[in-house]
PDB file of C-alpha atoms in Angstrom:
ATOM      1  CA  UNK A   4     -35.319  62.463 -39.393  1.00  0.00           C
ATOM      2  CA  UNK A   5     -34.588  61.088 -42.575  1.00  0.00           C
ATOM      3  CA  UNK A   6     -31.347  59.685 -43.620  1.00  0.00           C
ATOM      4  CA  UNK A   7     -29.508  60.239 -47.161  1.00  0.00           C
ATOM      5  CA  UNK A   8     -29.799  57.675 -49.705  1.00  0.00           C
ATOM      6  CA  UNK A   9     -26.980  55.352 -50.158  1.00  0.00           C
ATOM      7  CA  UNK A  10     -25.631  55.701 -53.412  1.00  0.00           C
ATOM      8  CA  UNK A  11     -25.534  52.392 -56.029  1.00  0.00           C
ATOM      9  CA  UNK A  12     -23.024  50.765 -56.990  1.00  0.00           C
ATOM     10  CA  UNK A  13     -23.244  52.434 -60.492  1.00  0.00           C
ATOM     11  CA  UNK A  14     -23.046  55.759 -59.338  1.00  0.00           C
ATOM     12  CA  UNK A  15     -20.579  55.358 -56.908  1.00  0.00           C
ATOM     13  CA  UNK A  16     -18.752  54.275 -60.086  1.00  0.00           C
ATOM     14  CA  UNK A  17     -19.558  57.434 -62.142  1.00  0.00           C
ATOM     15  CA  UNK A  18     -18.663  59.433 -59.108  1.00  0.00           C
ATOM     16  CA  UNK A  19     -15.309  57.960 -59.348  1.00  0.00           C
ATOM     17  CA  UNK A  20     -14.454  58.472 -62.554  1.00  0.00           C
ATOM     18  CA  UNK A  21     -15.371  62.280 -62.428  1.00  0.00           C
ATOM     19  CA  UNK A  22     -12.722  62.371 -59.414  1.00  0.00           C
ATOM     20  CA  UNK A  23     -10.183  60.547 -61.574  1.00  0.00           C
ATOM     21  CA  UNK A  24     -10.783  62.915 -64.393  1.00  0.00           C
ATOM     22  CA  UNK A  25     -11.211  59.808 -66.754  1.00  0.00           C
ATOM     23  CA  UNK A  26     -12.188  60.298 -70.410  1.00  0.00           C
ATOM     24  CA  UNK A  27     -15.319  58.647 -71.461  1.00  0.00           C
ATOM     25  CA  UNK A  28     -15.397  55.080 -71.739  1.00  0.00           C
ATOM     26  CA  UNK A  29     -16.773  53.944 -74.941  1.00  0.00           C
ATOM     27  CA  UNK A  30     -17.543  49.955 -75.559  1.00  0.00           C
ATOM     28  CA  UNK A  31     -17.526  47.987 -78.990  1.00  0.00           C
ATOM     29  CA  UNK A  32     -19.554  45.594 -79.680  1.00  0.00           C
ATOM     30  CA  UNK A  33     -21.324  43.529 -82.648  1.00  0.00           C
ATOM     31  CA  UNK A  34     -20.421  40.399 -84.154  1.00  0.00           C
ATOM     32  CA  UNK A  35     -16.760  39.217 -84.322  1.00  0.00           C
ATOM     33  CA  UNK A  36     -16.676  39.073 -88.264  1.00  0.00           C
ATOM     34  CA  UNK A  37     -16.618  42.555 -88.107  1.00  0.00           C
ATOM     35  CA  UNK A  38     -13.147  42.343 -86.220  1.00  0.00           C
ATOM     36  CA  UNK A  39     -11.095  44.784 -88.772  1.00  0.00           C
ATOM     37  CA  UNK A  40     -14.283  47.000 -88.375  1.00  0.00           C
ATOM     38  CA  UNK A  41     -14.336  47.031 -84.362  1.00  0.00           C
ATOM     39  CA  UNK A  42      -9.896  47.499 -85.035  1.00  0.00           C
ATOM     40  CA  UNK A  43     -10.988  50.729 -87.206  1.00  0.00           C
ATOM     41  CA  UNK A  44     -13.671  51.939 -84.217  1.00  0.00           C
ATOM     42  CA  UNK A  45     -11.360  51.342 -81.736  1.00  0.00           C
ATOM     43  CA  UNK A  46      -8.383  53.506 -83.248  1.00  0.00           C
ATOM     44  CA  UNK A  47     -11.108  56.539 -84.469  1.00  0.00           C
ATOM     45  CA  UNK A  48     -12.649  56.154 -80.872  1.00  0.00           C
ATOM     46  CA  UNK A  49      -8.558  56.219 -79.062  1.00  0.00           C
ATOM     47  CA  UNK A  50      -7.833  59.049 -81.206  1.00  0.00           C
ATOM     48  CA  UNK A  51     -11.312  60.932 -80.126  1.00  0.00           C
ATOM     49  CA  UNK A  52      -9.433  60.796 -76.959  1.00  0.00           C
ATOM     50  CA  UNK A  53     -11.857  57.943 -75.578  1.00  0.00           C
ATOM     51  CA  UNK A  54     -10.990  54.984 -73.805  1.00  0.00           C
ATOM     52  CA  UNK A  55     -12.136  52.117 -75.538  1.00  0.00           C
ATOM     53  CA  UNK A  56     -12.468  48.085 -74.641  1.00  0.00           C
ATOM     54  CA  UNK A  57     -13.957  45.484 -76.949  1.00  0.00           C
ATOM     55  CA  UNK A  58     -13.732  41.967 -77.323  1.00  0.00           C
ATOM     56  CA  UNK A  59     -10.784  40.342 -76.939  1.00  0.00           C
ATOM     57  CA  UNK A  60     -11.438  37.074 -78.300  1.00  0.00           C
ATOM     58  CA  UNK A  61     -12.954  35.736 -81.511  1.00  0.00           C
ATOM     59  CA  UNK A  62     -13.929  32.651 -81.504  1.00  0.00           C
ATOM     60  CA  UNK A  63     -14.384  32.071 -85.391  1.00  0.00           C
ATOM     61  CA  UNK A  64     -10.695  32.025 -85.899  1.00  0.00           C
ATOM     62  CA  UNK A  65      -8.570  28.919 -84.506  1.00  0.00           C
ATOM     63  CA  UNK A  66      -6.871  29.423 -81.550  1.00  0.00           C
ATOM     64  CA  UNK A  67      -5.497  26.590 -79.439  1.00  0.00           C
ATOM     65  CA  UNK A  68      -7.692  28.671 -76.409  1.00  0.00           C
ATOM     66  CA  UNK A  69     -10.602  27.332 -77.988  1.00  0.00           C
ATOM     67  CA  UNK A  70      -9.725  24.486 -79.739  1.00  0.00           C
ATOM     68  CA  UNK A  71     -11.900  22.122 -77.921  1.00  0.00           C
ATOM     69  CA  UNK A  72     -15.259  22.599 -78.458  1.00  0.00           C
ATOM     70  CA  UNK A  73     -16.307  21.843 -74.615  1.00  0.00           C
ATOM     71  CA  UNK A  74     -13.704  24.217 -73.296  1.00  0.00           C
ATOM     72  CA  UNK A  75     -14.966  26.433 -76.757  1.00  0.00           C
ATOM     73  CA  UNK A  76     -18.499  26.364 -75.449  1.00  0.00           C
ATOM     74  CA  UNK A  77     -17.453  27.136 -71.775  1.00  0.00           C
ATOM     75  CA  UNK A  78     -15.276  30.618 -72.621  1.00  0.00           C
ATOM     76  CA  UNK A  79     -17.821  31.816 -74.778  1.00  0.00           C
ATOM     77  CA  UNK A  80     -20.556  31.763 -71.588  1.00  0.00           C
ATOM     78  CA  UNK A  81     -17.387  33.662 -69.711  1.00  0.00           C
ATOM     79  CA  UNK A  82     -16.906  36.016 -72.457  1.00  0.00           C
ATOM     80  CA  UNK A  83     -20.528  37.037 -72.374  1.00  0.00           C
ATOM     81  CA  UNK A  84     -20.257  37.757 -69.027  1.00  0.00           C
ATOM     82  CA  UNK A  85     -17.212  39.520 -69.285  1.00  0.00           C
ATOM     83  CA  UNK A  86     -18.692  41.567 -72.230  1.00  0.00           C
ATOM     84  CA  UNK A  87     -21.511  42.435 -69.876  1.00  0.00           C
ATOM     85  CA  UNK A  88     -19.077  43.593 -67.386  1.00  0.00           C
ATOM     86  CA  UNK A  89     -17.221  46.050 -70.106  1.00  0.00           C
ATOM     87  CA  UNK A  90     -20.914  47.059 -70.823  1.00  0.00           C
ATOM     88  CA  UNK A  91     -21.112  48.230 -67.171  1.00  0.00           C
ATOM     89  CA  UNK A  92     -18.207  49.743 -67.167  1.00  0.00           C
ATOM     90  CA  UNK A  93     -18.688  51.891 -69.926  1.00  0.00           C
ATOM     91  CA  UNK A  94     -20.266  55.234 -70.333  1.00  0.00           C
ATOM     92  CA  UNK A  95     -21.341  54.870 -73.541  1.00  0.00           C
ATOM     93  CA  UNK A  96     -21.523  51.792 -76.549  1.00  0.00           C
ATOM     94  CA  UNK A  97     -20.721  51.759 -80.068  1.00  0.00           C
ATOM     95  CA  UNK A  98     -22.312  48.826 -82.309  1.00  0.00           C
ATOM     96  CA  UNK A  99     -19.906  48.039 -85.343  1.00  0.00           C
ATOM     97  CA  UNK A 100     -21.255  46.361 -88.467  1.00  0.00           C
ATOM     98  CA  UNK A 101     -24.201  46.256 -90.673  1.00  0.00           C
ATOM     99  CA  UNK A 102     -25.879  43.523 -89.184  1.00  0.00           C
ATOM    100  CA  UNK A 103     -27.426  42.307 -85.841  1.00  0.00           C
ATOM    101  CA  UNK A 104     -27.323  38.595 -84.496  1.00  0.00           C
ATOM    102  CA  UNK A 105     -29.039  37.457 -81.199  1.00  0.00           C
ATOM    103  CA  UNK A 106     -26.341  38.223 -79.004  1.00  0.00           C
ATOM    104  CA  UNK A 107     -25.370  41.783 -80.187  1.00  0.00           C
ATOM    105  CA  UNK A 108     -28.965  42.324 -80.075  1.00  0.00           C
ATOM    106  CA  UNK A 109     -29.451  41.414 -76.376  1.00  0.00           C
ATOM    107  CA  UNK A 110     -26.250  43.430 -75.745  1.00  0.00           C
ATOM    108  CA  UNK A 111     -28.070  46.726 -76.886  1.00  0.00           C
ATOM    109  CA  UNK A 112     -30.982  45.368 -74.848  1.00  0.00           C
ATOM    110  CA  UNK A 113     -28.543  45.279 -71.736  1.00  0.00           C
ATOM    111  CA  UNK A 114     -26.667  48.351 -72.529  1.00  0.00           C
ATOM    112  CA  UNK A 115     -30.140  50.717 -72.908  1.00  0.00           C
ATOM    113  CA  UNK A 116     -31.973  49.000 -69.739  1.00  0.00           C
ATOM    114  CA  UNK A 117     -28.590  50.392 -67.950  1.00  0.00           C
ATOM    115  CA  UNK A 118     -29.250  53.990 -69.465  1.00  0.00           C
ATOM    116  CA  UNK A 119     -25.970  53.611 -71.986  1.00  0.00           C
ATOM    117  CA  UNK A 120     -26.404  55.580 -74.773  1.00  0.00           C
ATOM    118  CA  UNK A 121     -26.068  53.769 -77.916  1.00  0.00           C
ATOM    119  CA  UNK A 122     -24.371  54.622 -81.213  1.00  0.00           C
ATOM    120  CA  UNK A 123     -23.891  52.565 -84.143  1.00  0.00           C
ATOM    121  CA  UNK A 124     -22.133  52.757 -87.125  1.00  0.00           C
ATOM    122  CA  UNK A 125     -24.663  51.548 -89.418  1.00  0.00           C
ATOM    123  CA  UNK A 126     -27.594  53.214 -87.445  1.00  0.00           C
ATOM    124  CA  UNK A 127     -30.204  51.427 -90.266  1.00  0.00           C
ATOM    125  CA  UNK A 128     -29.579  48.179 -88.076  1.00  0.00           C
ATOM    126  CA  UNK A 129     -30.712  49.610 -84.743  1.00  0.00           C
ATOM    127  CA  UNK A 130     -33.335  47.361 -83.200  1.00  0.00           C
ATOM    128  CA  UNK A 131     -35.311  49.902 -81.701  1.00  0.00           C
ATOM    129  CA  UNK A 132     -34.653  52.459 -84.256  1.00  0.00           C
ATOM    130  CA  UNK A 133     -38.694  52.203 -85.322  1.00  0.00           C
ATOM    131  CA  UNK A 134     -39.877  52.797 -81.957  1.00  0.00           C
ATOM    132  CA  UNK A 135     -37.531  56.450 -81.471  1.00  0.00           C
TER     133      UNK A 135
END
């Protein structure tokens, strides 16, 4: 006798979101001097009738939050990990800017091993583009 599979976490997750009749979830990211960019995304993606989270934080401008560069260096480990969470979350991910640093680059990386489709809105800068 065989019993049913369990399902994962993940699809437990899509499961609830079809019962909640949620729109799709779309993510920003890319690098935070592309802020007004990600502001522009986010109201084209809202008005697309999308959810849409992003980051919250950038840590080039001064903030008191971050104005020590231990407790600077400490958020921006939290950050990532909150960023990976919204990645998660998300149904699908939108990369903002024309340009690719280490950590938007490892965020594609993480998005695509998780099955996320990925759009971008300079699709030239796609690091995998060559091998599609």
């Amino acid at each position: 006798m065989s019993h049913p599979r369990t399902p994962t976490p993940e699809e437990k997750l899509t499961d609830a979101k079809k019962l909640l009749n949620l729109p799709r979830i779309v993510v920003i990211c890319g690098s935070t001097r592309f802020m007004t960019e990600m502001n522009e995304a986010d109201l084209r993606e809202t008005e697309a009738g999308k959810i849409v989270v992003k980051p919250g934080c950038d840590l080039n401008s001064p903030h008191e939050l971050w104005s020590d560069p231990v407790e600077a260096e400490a958020l921006k480990a939290r950050l990532g990990d909150l960023h990976r969470a919204k990645i998660r979350l998300a149904d699908e991910v939108l990369v903002v800017g024309d340009h690719i640093g280490d950590s938007t680059r490892a965020e594609i990386a993480y998005a695509r091993s998780l099955g996320k489709p990925v759009r971008f809105t300079h699709p030239e800068v796609d690091p995998d583009a060559h091998n599609q």
